[in-house]
């Protein structure tokens, strides 16, 4: 907030999940301002989205766009991670990843994570955010798992069965 006094707090890491790029920290303070968390599961293509953060060192920056896609995967943003991104054309640049993606009512709907930039590092209208519902799920799992997200693993590789593979397998 522009009129708010800037304060610094020490924080402890409760846990982190590299496979979703979500971390949980604890700050010992009371009456901190907070954002209302929205339901990312109700997003529709064309909904208004604002990316808020500090891109390129510019404080208190907000950009506006729309939701271009939900459930976007296979974009290879998080190595060996789980991808279920919100895609938006609200400008996400270096420095506002980890900020807030909010809806027109100011509710948190995602956490900006990355941009598609063809190696330039600048925004070309394709940004990705972790959905708020996924982040909340990971936070709960970090709390329940002592700071670690526990996952099962099934050692199989799935792929579509095409004619050549069907012939090879008999």
XYZ file of C-alpha atoms in Angstrom:
170
model
C 0.000 0.000 0.000
C 1.467 3.404 -0.921
C 0.596 4.983 2.448
C 1.715 1.994 4.520
C 4.986 2.100 6.393
C 7.520 -0.344 5.066
C 8.502 -2.992 7.583
C 10.822 -5.931 7.390
C 10.148 -9.236 9.099
C 12.208 -12.313 9.709
C 10.618 -15.397 8.207
C 11.121 -19.104 8.695
C 10.598 -21.570 5.881
C 7.941 -24.090 6.872
C 8.453 -26.087 3.714
C 8.854 -25.968 -0.033
C 7.724 -28.056 -2.965
C 10.087 -27.691 -5.934
C 7.785 -29.774 -8.148
C 5.135 -27.042 -8.037
C 7.389 -24.064 -7.231
C 5.393 -23.297 -4.061
C 6.887 -22.535 -0.645
C 5.355 -21.738 2.738
C 6.937 -19.293 5.164
C 6.004 -18.257 8.704
C 6.207 -14.689 9.986
C 5.661 -14.030 13.711
C 3.513 -10.899 13.502
C -0.107 -9.972 14.016
C -2.612 -7.934 12.006
C -0.724 -8.194 8.730
C -2.616 -7.158 5.604
C -3.691 -10.109 3.499
C -5.364 -10.922 0.237
C -8.664 -12.739 -0.165
C -8.058 -16.017 -1.962
C -10.351 -16.690 -4.909
C -11.399 -19.948 -6.523
C -9.134 -20.603 -9.500
C -11.368 -23.534 -10.424
C -14.095 -21.137 -11.525
C -11.907 -19.200 -13.988
C -13.063 -18.908 -17.564
C -11.153 -17.907 -20.672
C -11.642 -14.175 -21.115
C -11.881 -13.354 -17.390
C -9.957 -10.236 -16.377
C -6.623 -10.821 -14.610
C -4.128 -8.399 -13.071
C -0.516 -9.345 -12.372
C 0.838 -7.455 -9.369
C 4.480 -7.342 -8.308
C 7.838 -5.653 -8.693
C 8.954 -6.388 -12.269
C 12.398 -5.159 -13.229
C 12.730 -3.494 -9.798
C 9.691 -1.234 -10.262
C 7.660 -1.370 -7.051
C 3.872 -1.601 -6.916
C 3.341 -2.468 -10.548
C 0.100 -3.913 -11.911
C -0.630 -5.063 -15.444
C -4.000 -6.106 -16.815
C -4.999 -8.810 -19.234
C -7.286 -11.775 -19.583
C -7.187 -15.466 -18.791
C -6.059 -17.088 -22.041
C -6.125 -20.717 -20.877
C -6.505 -22.847 -17.764
C -4.953 -26.230 -17.083
C -2.005 -25.477 -19.388
C 0.616 -28.230 -19.168
C 3.568 -29.559 -21.128
C 5.256 -26.161 -21.248
C 8.396 -27.436 -19.447
C 8.597 -24.579 -16.958
C 9.272 -26.645 -13.842
C 11.775 -29.423 -14.472
C 10.139 -32.752 -13.594
C 7.304 -30.788 -12.010
C 3.538 -30.772 -12.047
C 2.154 -28.301 -14.542
C -1.397 -27.026 -14.412
C -0.926 -23.355 -15.210
C -3.228 -20.426 -15.739
C -2.113 -18.689 -18.945
C -2.596 -14.931 -19.096
C -1.582 -12.049 -21.309
C -1.269 -9.742 -18.266
C 2.406 -8.809 -18.486
C 4.610 -10.948 -16.256
C 8.242 -9.860 -16.362
C 11.328 -10.709 -14.323
C 10.628 -9.677 -10.755
C 6.890 -10.148 -10.486
C 6.932 -13.920 -10.546
C 5.906 -14.957 -7.056
C 3.628 -11.926 -6.833
C -0.125 -12.055 -7.208
C -2.457 -12.752 -10.093
C -5.805 -11.319 -9.027
C -9.266 -11.152 -10.540
C -11.258 -7.952 -11.146
C -12.437 -8.033 -7.510
C -8.880 -8.243 -6.150
C -9.059 -11.908 -5.112
C -5.920 -13.997 -5.520
C -6.452 -16.473 -8.361
C -2.843 -17.439 -9.027
C 0.850 -16.926 -8.402
C 2.755 -15.654 -11.475
C 5.549 -18.094 -12.187
C 7.035 -17.714 -15.652
C 6.808 -16.189 -19.097
C 7.275 -17.537 -22.590
C 9.834 -15.209 -24.109
C 11.830 -17.065 -26.770
C 15.024 -16.382 -24.785
C 14.604 -12.578 -24.672
C 13.521 -12.584 -21.030
C 10.795 -10.017 -21.749
C 7.044 -10.377 -21.867
C 5.446 -11.173 -25.212
C 1.950 -11.717 -23.864
C 2.246 -15.299 -22.649
C 2.544 -15.625 -18.886
C 1.900 -18.560 -16.586
C 0.632 -18.664 -13.012
C 0.115 -21.429 -10.481
C -3.637 -21.623 -9.726
C -4.644 -20.491 -6.224
C -6.450 -23.793 -5.564
C -3.277 -25.744 -6.360
C -1.198 -23.449 -4.125
C -3.668 -23.906 -1.236
C -3.535 -27.674 -1.689
C 0.268 -27.633 -1.576
C 0.253 -25.367 1.502
C -2.035 -27.814 3.320
C 0.162 -30.736 2.289
C 3.265 -28.892 3.524
C 1.551 -28.298 6.869
C 0.340 -31.907 7.148
C 3.632 -33.413 5.955
C 6.018 -31.510 8.222
C 7.246 -29.219 5.466
C 7.421 -31.898 2.775
C 4.847 -32.851 0.163
C 4.539 -36.616 0.106
C 3.558 -38.188 -3.210
C 3.087 -41.698 -4.428
C 4.978 -42.862 -7.479
C 3.880 -45.314 -10.126
C 6.764 -46.450 -12.320
C 5.016 -46.490 -15.668
C 5.219 -44.429 -18.814
C 1.966 -43.779 -20.630
C 1.583 -43.030 -24.306
C -1.018 -43.304 -27.011
C -1.193 -46.647 -28.753
C -0.628 -46.145 -32.469
C -0.726 -48.731 -35.281
C 3.031 -49.357 -35.258
C 3.150 -49.890 -31.499
C 0.099 -52.218 -31.651
C 1.832 -54.320 -34.313
C 5.066 -54.445 -32.290
C 3.199 -55.604 -29.194
C 1.200 -58.173 -31.129
